[in-house]
PDB file of C-alpha atoms in Angstrom:
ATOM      1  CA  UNK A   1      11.419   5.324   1.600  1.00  0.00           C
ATOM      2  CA  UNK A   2       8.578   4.687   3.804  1.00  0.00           C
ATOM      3  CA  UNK A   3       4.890   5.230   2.342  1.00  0.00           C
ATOM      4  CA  UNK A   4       1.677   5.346   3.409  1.00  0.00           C
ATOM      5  CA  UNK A   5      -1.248   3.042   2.192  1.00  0.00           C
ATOM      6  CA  UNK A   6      -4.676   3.089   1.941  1.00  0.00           C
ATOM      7  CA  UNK A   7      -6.142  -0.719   1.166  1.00  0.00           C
ATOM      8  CA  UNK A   8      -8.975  -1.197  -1.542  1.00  0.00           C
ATOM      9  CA  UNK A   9      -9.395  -4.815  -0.913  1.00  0.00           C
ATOM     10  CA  UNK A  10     -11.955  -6.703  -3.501  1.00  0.00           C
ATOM     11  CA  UNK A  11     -11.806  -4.588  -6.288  1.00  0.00           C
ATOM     12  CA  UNK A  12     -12.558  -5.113 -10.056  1.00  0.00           C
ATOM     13  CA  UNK A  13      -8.618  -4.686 -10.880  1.00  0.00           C
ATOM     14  CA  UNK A  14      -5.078  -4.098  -9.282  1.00  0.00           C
ATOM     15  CA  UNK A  15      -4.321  -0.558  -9.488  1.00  0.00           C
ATOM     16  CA  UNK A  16      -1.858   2.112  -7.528  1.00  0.00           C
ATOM     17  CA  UNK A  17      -3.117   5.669  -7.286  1.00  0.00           C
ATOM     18  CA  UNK A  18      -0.358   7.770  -5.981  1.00  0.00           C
ATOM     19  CA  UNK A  19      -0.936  11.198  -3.819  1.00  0.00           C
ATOM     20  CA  UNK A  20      -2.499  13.655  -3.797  1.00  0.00           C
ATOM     21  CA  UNK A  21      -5.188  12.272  -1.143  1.00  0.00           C
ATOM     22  CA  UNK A  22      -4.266  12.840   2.431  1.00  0.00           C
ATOM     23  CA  UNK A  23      -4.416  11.550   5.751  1.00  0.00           C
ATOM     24  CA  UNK A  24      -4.450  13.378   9.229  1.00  0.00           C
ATOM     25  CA  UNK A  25      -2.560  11.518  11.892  1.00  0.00           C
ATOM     26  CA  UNK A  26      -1.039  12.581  14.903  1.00  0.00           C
ATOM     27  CA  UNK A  27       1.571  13.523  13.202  1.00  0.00           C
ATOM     28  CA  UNK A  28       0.247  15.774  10.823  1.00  0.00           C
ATOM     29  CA  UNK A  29      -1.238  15.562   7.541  1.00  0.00           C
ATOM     30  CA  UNK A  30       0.584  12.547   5.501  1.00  0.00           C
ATOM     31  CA  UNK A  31      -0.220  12.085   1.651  1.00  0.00           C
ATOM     32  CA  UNK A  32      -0.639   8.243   0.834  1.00  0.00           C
ATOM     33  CA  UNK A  33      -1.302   5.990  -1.786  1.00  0.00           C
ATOM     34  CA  UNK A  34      -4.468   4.561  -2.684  1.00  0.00           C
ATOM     35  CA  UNK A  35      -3.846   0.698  -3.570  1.00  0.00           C
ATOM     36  CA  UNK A  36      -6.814  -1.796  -4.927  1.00  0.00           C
ATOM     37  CA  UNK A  37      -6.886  -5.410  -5.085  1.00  0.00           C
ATOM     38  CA  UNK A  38      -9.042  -7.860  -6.753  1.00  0.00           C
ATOM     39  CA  UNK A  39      -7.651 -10.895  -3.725  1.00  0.00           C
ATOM     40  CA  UNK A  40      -9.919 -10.685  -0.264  1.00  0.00           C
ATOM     41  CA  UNK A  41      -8.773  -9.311   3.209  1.00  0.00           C
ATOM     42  CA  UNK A  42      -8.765 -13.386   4.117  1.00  0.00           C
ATOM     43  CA  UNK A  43      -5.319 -14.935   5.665  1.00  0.00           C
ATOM     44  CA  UNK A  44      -3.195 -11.705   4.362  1.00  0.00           C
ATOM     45  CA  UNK A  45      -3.880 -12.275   0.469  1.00  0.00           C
ATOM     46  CA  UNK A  46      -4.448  -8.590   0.080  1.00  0.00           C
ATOM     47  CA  UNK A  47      -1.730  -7.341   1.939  1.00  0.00           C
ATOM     48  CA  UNK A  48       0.620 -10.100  -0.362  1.00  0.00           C
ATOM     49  CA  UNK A  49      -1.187  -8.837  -3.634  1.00  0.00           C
ATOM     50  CA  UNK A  50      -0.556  -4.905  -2.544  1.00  0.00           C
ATOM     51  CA  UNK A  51       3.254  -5.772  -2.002  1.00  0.00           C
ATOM     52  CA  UNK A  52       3.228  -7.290  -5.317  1.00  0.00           C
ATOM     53  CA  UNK A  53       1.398  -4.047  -6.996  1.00  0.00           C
ATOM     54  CA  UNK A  54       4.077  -1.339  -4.843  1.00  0.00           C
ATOM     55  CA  UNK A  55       6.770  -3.651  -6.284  1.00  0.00           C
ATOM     56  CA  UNK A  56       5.603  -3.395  -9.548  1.00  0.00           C
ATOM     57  CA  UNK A  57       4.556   0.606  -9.288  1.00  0.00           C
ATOM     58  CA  UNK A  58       7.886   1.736  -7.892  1.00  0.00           C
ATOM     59  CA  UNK A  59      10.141  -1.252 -10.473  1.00  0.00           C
ATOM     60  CA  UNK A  60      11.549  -2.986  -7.713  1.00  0.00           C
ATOM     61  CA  UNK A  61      11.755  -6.323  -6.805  1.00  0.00           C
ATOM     62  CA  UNK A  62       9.170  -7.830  -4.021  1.00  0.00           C
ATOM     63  CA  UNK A  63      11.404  -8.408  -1.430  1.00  0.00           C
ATOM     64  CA  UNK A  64      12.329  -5.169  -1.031  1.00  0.00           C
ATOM     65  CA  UNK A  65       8.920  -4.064  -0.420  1.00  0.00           C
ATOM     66  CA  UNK A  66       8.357  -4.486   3.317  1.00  0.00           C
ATOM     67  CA  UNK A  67       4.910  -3.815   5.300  1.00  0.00           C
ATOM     68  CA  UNK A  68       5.895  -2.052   8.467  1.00  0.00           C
ATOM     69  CA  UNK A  69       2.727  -1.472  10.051  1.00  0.00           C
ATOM     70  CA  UNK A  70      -1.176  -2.349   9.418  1.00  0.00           C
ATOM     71  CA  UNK A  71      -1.353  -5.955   8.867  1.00  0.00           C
ATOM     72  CA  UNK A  72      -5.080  -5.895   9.592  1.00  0.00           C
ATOM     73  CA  UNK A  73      -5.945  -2.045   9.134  1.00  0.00           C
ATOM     74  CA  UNK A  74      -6.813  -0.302   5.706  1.00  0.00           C
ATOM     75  CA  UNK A  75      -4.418   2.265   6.470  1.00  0.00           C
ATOM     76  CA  UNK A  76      -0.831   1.022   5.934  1.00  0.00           C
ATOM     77  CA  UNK A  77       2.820   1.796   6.258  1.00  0.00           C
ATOM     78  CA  UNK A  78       5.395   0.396   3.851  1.00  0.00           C
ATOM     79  CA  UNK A  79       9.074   0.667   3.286  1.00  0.00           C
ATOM     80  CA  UNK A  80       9.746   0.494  -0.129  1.00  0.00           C
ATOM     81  CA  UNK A  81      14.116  -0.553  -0.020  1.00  0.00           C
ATOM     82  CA  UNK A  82      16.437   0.969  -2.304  1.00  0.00           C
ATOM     83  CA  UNK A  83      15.033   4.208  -3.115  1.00  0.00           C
TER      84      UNK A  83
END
């Protein structure tokens, strides 16, 4: 399953917020999720803590949670494996 992210880097607590807030692309209008993290946009920290929080929002483990595209944009693509 492949899901869109929106990055809250630098927040007070780690949190998911799933849809309904959308995104217009190209493609159309995508819903995503809205994921904040306390760790700092600094050497990929956030984008390890928000693979930590999908794993733990979805119950999977962390290596199936794969970031596809976005390393260094707020706006993110994941694929979460197995569901």
């Amino acid at each position: 399953m492949r899901i869109f992210v929106k990055a809250k880097s630098g927040s007070k607590e780690n949190k998911v917020v799933p849809p309904p807030l959308k995104l217009i692309s190209e493609a159309g209008v995508e819903e995503y999720f809205t994921v904040f993290v306390k760790d700092p946009p600094v050497q990929g920290r956030a984008n390890d803590a928000i693979i930590k929080q999908l794993a733990k929002h979805f119950s999977v483990s962390i290596s199936q949670v794969r970031l596809l595209r976005g390393t260094s944009s707020k706006i993110k693509v994941f694929e979460i494996i197995g569901l």
